Tab-separated table of C-alpha atoms in Angstrom:
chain	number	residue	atom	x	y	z
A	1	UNK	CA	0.000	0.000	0.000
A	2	UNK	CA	2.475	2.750	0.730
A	3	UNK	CA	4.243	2.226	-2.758
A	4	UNK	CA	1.196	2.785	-3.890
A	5	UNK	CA	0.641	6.031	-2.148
A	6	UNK	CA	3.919	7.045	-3.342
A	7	UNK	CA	3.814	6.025	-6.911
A	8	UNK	CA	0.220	7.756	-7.046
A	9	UNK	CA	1.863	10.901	-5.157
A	10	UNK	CA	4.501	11.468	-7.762
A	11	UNK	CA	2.164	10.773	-11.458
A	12	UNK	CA	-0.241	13.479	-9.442
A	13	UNK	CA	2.567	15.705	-9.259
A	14	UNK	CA	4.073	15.147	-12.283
A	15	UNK	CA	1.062	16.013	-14.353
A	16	UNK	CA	0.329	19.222	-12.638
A	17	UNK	CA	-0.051	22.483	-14.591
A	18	UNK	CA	2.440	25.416	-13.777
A	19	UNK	CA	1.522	28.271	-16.205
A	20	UNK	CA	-0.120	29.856	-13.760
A	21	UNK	CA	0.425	30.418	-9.501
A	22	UNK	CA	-1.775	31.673	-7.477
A	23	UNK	CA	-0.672	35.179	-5.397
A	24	UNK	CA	-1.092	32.988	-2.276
A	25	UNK	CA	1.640	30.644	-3.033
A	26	UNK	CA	4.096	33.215	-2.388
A	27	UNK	CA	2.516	34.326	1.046
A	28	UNK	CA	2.401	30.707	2.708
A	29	UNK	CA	5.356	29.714	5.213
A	30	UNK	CA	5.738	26.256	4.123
A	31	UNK	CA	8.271	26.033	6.531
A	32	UNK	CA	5.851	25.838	9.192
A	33	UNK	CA	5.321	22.619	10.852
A	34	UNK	CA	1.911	22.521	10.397
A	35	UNK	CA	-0.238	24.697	7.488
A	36	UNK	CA	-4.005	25.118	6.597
A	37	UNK	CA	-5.172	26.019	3.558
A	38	UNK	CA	-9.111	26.463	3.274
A	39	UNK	CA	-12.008	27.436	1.537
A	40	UNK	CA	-14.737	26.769	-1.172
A	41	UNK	CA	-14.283	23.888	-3.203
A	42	UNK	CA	-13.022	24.771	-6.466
A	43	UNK	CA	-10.946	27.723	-5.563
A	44	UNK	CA	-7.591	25.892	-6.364
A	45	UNK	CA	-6.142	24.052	-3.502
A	46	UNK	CA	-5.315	20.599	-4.721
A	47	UNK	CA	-3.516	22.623	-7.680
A	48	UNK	CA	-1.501	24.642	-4.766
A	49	UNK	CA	-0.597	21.918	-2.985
A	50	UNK	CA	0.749	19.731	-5.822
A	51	UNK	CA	2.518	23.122	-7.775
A	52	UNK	CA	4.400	23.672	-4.709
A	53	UNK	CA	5.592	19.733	-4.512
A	54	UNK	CA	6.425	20.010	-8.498
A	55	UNK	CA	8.888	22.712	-7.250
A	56	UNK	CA	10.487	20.759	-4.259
A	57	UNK	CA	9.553	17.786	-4.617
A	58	UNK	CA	11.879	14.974	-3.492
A	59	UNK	CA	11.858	11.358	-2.130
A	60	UNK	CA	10.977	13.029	1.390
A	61	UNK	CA	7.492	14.404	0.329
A	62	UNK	CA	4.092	13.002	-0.348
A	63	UNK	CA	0.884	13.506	-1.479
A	64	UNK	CA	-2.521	11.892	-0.589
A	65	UNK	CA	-6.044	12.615	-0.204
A	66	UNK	CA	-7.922	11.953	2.964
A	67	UNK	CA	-10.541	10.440	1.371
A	68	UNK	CA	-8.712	7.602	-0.306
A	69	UNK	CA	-10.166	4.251	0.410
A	70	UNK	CA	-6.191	2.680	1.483
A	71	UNK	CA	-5.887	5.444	3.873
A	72	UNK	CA	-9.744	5.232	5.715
A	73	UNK	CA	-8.557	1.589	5.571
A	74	UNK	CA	-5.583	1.812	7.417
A	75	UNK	CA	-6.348	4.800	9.727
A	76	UNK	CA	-4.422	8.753	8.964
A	77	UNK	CA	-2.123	8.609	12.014
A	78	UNK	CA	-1.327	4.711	10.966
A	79	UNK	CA	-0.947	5.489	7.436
A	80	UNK	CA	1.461	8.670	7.901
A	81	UNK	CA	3.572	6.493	10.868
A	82	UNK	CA	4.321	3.671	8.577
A	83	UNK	CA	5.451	6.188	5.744
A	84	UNK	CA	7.400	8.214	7.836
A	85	UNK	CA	9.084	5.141	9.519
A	86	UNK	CA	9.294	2.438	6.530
A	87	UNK	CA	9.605	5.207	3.549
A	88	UNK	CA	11.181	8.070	5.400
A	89	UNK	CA	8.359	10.635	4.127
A	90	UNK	CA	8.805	13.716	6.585
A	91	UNK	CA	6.779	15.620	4.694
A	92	UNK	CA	3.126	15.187	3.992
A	93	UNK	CA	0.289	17.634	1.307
A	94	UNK	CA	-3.036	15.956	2.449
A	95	UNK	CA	-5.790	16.971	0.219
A	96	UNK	CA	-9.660	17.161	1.606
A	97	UNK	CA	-8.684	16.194	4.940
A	98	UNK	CA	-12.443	17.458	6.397
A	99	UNK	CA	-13.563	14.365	4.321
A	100	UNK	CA	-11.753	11.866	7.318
A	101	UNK	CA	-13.142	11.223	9.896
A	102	UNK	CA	-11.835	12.453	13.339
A	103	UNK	CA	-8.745	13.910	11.273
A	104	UNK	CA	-8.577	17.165	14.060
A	105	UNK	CA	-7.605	14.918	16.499
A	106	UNK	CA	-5.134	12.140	14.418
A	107	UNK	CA	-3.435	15.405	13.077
A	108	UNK	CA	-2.781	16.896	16.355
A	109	UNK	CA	-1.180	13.099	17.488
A	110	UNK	CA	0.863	13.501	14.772
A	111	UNK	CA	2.168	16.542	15.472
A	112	UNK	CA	2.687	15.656	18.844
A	113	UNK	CA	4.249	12.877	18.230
A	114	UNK	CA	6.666	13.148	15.379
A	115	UNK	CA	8.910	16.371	15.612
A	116	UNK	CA	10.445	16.040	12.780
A	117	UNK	CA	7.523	16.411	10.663
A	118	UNK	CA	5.767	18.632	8.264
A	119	UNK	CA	2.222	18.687	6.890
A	120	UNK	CA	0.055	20.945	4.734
A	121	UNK	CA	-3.201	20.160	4.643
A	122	UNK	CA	-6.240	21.743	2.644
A	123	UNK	CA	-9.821	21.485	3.355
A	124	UNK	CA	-13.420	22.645	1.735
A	125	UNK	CA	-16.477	24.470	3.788
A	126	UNK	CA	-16.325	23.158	6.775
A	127	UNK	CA	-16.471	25.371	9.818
A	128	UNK	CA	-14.899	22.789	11.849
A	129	UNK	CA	-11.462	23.302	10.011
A	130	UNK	CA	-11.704	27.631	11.291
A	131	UNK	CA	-12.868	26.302	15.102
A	132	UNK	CA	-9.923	24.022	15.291
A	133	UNK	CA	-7.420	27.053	14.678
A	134	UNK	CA	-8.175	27.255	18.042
A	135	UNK	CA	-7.651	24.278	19.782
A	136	UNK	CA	-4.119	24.802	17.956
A	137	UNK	CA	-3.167	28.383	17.926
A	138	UNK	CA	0.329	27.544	18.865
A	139	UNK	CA	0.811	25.134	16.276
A	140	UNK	CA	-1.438	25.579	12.936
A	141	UNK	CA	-0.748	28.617	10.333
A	142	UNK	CA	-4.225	28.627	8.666
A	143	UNK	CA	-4.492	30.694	5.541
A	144	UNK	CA	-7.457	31.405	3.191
A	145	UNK	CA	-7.608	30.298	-0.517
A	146	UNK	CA	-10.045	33.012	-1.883
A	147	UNK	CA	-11.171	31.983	-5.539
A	148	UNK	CA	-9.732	34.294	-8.383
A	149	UNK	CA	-9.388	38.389	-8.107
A	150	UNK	CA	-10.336	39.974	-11.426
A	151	UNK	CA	-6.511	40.793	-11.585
A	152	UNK	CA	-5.509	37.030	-11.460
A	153	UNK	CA	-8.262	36.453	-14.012
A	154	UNK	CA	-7.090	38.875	-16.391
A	155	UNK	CA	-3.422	37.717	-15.939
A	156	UNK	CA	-4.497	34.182	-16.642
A	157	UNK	CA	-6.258	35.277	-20.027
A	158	UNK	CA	-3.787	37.824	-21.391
A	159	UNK	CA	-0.823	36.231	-20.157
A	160	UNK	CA	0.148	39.443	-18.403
A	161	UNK	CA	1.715	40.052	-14.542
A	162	UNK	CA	-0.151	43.393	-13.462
A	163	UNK	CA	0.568	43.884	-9.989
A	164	UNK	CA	-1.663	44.715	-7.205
A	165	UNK	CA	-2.323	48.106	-5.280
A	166	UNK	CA	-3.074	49.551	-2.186
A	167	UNK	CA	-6.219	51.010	-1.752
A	168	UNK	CA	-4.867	54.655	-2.041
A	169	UNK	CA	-3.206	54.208	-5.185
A	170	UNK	CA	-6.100	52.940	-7.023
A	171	UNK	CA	-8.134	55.630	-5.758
A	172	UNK	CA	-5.431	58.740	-6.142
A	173	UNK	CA	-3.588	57.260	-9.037
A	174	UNK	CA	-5.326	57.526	-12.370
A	175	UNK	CA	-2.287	56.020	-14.243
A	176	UNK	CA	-2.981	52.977	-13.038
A	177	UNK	CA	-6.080	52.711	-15.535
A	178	UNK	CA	-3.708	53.791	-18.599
A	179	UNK	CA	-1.097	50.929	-17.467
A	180	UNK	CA	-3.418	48.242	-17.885
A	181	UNK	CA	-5.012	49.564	-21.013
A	182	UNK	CA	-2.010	49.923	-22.484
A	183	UNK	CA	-1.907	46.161	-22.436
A	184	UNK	CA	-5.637	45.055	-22.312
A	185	UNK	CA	-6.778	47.348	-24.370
A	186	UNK	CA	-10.754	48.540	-25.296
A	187	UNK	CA	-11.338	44.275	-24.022
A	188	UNK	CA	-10.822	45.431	-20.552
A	189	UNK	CA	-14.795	45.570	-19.938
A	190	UNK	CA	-15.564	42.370	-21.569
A	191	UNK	CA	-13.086	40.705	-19.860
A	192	UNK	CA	-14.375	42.158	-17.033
A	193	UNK	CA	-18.134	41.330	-17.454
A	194	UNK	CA	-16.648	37.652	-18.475
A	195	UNK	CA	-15.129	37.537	-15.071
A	196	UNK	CA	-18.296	38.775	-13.601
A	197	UNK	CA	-20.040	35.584	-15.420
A	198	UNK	CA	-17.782	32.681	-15.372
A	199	UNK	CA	-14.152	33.649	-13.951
A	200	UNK	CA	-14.154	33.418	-10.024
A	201	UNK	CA	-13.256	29.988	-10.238
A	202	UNK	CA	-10.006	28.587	-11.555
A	203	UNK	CA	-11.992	25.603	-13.739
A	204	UNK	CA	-12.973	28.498	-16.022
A	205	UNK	CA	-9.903	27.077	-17.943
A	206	UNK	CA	-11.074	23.856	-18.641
A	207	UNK	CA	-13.781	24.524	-21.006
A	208	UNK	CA	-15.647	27.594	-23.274
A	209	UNK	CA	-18.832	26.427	-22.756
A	210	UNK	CA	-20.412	28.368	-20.064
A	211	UNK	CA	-22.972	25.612	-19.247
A	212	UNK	CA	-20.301	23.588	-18.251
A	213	UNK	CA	-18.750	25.552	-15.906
A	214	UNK	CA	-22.072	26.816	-14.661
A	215	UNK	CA	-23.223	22.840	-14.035
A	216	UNK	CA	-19.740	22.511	-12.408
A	217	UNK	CA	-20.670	25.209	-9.887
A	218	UNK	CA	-23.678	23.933	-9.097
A	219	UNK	CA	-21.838	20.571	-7.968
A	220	UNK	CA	-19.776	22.501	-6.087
A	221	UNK	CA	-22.930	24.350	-4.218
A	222	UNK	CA	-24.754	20.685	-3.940
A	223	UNK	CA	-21.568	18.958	-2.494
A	224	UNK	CA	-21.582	21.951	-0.159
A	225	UNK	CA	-25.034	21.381	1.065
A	226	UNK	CA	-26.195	17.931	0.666
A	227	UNK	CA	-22.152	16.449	1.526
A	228	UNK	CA	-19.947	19.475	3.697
A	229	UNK	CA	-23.382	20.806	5.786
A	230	UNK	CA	-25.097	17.582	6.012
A	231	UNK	CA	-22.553	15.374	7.408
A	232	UNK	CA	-21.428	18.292	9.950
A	233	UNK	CA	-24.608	20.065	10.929
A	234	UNK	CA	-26.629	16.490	10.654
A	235	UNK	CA	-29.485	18.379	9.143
A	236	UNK	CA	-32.546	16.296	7.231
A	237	UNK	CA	-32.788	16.307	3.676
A	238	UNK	CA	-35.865	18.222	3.688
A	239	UNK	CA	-34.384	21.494	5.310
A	240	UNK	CA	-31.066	20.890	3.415
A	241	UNK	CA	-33.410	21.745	-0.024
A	242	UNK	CA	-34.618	24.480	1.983
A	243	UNK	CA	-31.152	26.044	2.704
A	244	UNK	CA	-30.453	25.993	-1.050
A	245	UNK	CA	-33.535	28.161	-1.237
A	246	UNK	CA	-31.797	30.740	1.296
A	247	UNK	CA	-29.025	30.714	-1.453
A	248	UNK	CA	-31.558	31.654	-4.602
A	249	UNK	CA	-33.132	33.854	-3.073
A	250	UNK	CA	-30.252	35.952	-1.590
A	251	UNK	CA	-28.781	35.504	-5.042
A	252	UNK	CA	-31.654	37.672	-7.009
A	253	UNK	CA	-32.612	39.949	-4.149
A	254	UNK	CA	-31.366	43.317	-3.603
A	255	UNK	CA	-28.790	43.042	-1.148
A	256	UNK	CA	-30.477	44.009	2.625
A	257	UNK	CA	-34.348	43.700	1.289
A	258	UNK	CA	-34.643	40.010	2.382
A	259	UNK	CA	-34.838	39.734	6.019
A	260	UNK	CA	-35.067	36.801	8.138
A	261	UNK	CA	-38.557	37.267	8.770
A	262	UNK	CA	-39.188	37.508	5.108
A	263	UNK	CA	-37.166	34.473	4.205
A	264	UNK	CA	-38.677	32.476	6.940
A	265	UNK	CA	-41.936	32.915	5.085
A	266	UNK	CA	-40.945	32.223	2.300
A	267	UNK	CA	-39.590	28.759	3.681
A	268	UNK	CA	-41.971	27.585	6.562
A	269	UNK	CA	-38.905	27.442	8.842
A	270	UNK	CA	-39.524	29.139	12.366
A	271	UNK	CA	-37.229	32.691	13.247
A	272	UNK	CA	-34.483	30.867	14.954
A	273	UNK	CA	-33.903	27.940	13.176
A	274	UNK	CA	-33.439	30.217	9.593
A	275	UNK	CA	-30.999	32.433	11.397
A	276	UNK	CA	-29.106	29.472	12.805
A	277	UNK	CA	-29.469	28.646	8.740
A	278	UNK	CA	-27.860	31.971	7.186
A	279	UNK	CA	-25.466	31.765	10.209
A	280	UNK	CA	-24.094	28.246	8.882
A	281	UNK	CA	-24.428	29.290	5.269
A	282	UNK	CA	-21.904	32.497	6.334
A	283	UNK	CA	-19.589	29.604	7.946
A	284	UNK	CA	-19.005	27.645	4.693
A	285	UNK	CA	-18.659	30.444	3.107
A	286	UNK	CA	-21.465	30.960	0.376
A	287	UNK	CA	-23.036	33.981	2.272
A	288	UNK	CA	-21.264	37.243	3.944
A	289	UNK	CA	-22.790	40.154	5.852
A	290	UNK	CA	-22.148	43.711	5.932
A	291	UNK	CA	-21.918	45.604	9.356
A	292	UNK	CA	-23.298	48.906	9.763
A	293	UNK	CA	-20.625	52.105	9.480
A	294	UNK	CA	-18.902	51.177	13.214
A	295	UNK	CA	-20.551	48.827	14.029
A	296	UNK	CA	-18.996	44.690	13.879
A	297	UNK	CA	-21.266	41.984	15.055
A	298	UNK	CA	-20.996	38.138	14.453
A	299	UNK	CA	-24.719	37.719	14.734
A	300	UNK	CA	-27.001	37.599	11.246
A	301	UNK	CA	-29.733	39.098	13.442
A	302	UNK	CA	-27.716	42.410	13.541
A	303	UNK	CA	-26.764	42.117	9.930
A	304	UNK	CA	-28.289	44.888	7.830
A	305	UNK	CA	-26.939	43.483	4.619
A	306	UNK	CA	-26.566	40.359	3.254
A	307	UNK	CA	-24.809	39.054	-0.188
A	308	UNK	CA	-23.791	36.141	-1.723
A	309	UNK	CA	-20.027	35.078	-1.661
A	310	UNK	CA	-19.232	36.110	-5.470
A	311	UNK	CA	-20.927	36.786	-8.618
A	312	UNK	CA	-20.381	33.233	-10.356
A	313	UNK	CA	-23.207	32.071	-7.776
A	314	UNK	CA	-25.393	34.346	-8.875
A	315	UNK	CA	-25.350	33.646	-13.002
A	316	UNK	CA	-24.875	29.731	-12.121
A	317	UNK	CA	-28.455	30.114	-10.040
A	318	UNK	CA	-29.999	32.465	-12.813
A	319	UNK	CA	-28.755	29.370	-15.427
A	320	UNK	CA	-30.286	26.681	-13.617
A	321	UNK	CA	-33.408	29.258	-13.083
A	322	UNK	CA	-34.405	31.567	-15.272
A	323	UNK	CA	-34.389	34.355	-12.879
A	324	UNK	CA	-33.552	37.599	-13.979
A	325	UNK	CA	-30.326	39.163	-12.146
A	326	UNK	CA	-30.022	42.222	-10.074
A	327	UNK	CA	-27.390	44.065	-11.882
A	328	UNK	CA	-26.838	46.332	-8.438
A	329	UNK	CA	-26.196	43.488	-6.092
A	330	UNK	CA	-23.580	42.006	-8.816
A	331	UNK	CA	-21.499	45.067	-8.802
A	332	UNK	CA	-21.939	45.653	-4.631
A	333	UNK	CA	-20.871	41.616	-4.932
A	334	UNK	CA	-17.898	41.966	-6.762
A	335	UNK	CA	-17.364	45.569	-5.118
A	336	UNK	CA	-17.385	44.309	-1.698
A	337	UNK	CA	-15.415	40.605	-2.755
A	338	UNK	CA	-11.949	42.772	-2.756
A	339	UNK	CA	-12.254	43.557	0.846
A	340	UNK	CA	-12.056	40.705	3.260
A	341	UNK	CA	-12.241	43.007	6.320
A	342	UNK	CA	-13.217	46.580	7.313
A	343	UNK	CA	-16.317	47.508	5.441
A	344	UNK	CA	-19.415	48.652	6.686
A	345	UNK	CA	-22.299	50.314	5.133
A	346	UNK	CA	-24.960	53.369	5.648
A	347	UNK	CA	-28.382	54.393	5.075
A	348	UNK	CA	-26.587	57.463	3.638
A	349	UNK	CA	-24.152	55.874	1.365
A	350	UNK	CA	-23.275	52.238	0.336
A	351	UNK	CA	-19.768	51.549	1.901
A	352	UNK	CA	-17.431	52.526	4.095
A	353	UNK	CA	-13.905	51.046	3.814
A	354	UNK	CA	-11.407	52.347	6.885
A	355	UNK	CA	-7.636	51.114	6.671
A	356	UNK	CA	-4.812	52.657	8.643
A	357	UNK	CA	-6.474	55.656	10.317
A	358	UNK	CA	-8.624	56.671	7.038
A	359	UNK	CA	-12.149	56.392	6.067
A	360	UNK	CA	-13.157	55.883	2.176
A	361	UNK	CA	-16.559	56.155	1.463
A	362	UNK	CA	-17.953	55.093	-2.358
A	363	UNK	CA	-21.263	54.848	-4.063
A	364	UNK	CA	-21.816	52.311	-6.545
A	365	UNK	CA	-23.479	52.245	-9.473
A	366	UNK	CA	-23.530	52.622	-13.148
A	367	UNK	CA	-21.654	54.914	-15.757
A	368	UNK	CA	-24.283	57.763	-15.144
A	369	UNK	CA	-24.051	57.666	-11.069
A	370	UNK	CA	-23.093	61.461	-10.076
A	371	UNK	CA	-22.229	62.533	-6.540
A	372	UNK	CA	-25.067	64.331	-5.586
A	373	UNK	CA	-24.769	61.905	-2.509
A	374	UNK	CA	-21.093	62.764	-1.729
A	375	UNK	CA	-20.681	66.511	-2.688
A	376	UNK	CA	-20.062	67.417	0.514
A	377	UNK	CA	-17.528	64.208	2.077
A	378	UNK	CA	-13.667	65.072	0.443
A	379	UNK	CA	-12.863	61.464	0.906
A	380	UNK	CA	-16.029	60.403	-1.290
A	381	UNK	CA	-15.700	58.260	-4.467
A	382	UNK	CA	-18.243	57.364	-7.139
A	383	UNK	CA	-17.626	53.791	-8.288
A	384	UNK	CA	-18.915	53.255	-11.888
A	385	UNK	CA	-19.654	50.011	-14.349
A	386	UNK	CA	-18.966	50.530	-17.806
A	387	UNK	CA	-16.256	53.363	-17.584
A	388	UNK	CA	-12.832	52.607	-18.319
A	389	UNK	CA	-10.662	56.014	-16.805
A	390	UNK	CA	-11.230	57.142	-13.501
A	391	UNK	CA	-12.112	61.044	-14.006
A	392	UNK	CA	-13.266	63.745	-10.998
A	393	UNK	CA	-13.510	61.033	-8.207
A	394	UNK	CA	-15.511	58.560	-10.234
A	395	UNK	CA	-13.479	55.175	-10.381
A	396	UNK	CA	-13.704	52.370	-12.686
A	397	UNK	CA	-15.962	49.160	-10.720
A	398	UNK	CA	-13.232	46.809	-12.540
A	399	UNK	CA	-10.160	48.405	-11.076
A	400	UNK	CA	-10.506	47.525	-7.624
A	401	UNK	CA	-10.243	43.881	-8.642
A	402	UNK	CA	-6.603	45.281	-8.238
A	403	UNK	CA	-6.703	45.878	-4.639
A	404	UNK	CA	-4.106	43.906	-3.029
């Protein structure tokens, strides 16, 4: 069996594509003892792992997925003992590991255990993987795999290297605009609304046809709720069908108009137990909530606005369907998807961003948006669709794809 591992391991990494690595490759400490690397499904971490072993691999190294049959077989702390002590692995990529059972505890033995060893381990939507940072917050470096920024995207389909920028620059530096069109040129907005469609996910590359990457999304939401949520939450079938209703519904509603009372209705599912539902939906990952200006709350009760994860979901649900698409909560999606922390909104204006000491506050909207809302705030930006240039503190929506 562990020749077979091994042999497995190394055709794996073999036939890995490099053309293209992901920004978080270069921000990992593989030299840790012990790494995380979790998210969605779909976002790219079986590619990261492997990519990173086609670079250093050597007769030390291994890769496996938690799932396989050999290792439920033999048991993960049995399976990575005999390795390490018959094969000499010291260093171990284990794929899906929230697919094995008990793995939280088996990869703390091993840890324990065996000094001398290293694993990475990646894992899909399932909040146990973020609690159990916890229980090891002196031994686990946990990092999140995000799926694609429009910048990655657009590197990936013009074979180009743009670089990302701090908040400031993109709003004070209008040459940032010219840059990329320089390269991109006029295709910069349909690559854009491309991305918007079918480019969050890194298995946009393996086929044109949008139907195919839409049905592959929809997997990946299914898996999510029927596999990831079911097996953790133990929640019946019945209500499981009913979460993926949550999901369509926040998808084609204008983000903050659905509250829990009115999904509840909409459901048959008493207060409580739909909160306790969006709340679980926000912990895998498919839903996030916005915080009012000052305000940060972990509760969906306080929540004031509440979108889907990224705009792919949104098309993919409109695909399977027929329901027509909000155009305003796609670009407050994608607007909001290039800030993973400090944003809040306001009755008075849509967000509030607030990094080292300074408060930016946009509108966003279409091409014809003006800033009758912000004439009087200096550090107020109008964010537009379907403009290329930034011009009199109206930005372009695509450029802050660019944020770092």
């Amino acid at each position: 069996m562990l020749e077979k591992i091994i042999e497995k391991s190394y055709r794996k990494i073999q036939s890995i594509p490099m053309e293209y690595i992901r920004d978080l490759y270069h921000k990992i400490d593989w030299n840790q003892r012990l790494v995380g690397i979790v998210w969605q499904r779909g976002v790219g971490k079986s590619t990261l792992l492997l990519q990173y072993l086609s670079k250093h691999y050597n007769s030390t190294s291994v890769y496996f997925s938690a799932d396989n049959v050999n290792i439920v077989a033999e048991g993960l702390y049995n399976t990575v003992e005999n390795l390490y002590l018959k094969k000499w692995i010291v260093h171990f990529f284990i794929d899906e590991i929230h697919k094995y059972q008990n793995w939280n505890q088996e990869l703390k033995n091993i840890y324990d255990d065996f000094d001398d060893i290293k694993i990475v381990f990646s894992g899909s939507s399932s909040i146990d993987l973020i609690k159990w940072k916890y229980d090891l917050s002196r031994r686990l470096a946990l990092y999140r795999m995000y799926g694609l920024s429009f910048r990655e995207y657009i590197n990936i389909v013009t074979n180009n290297n743009f670089l990302a920028y701090s908040l400031e620059d993109i709003v004070n530096n209008e040459e940032i605009s010219k840059e990329i069109y320089t390269e991109v040129g006029d295709k910069i907005l349909l690559h854009f609304h491309e991305y918007l469609k079918w480019g969050y996910y890194p298995f946009f590359q393996e086929s044109d046809n949008k139907d195919v990457y839409y049905g592959k999304l929809q997997w990946t939401i299914d898996k999510l709720i029927y596999e990831d949520i079911s097996n953790f939450y133990k929640i019946d079938s019945l209500n499981l069908e009913k979460m993926r209703k949550i999901i369509i519904f926040y998808a084609f509603a204008h983000p903050g108009k659905l509250s829990i009372n009115a999904i509840k209705e909409k459901i048959w599912l008493a207060y409580d137990t739909t909160a306790n539902y969006l709340e679980i939906l926000q912990e895998v990952w498919i839903l996030k909530w916005i915080n009012s200006n000052g305000v940060i709350s972990k509760s969906i009760r306080k929540a004031k606005k509440i979108f889907i994860d990224n705009t792919n979901i949104v098309y993919a649900m409109s695909n399977e369907t027929g329901y027509n698409i909000e155009i305003g909560t796609i670009r407050e999606i994608f607007f909001i998807n290039n800030f993973k922390k400090n944003i809040f909104f306001s009755d008075v204006w849509d967000f509030c961003i607030k990094q080292w000491e300074k408060e930016y506050i946009f509108e966003v909207g279409g091409k014809n948006k003006t800033r009758k809302q912000l004439k009087w705030i200096d550090n107020g930006y109008i964010v537009s669709d379907d403009i290329i240039f930034p011009s009199d503190k109206k930005i372009p929506l695509w450029l802050f794809g660019f944020v770092k």
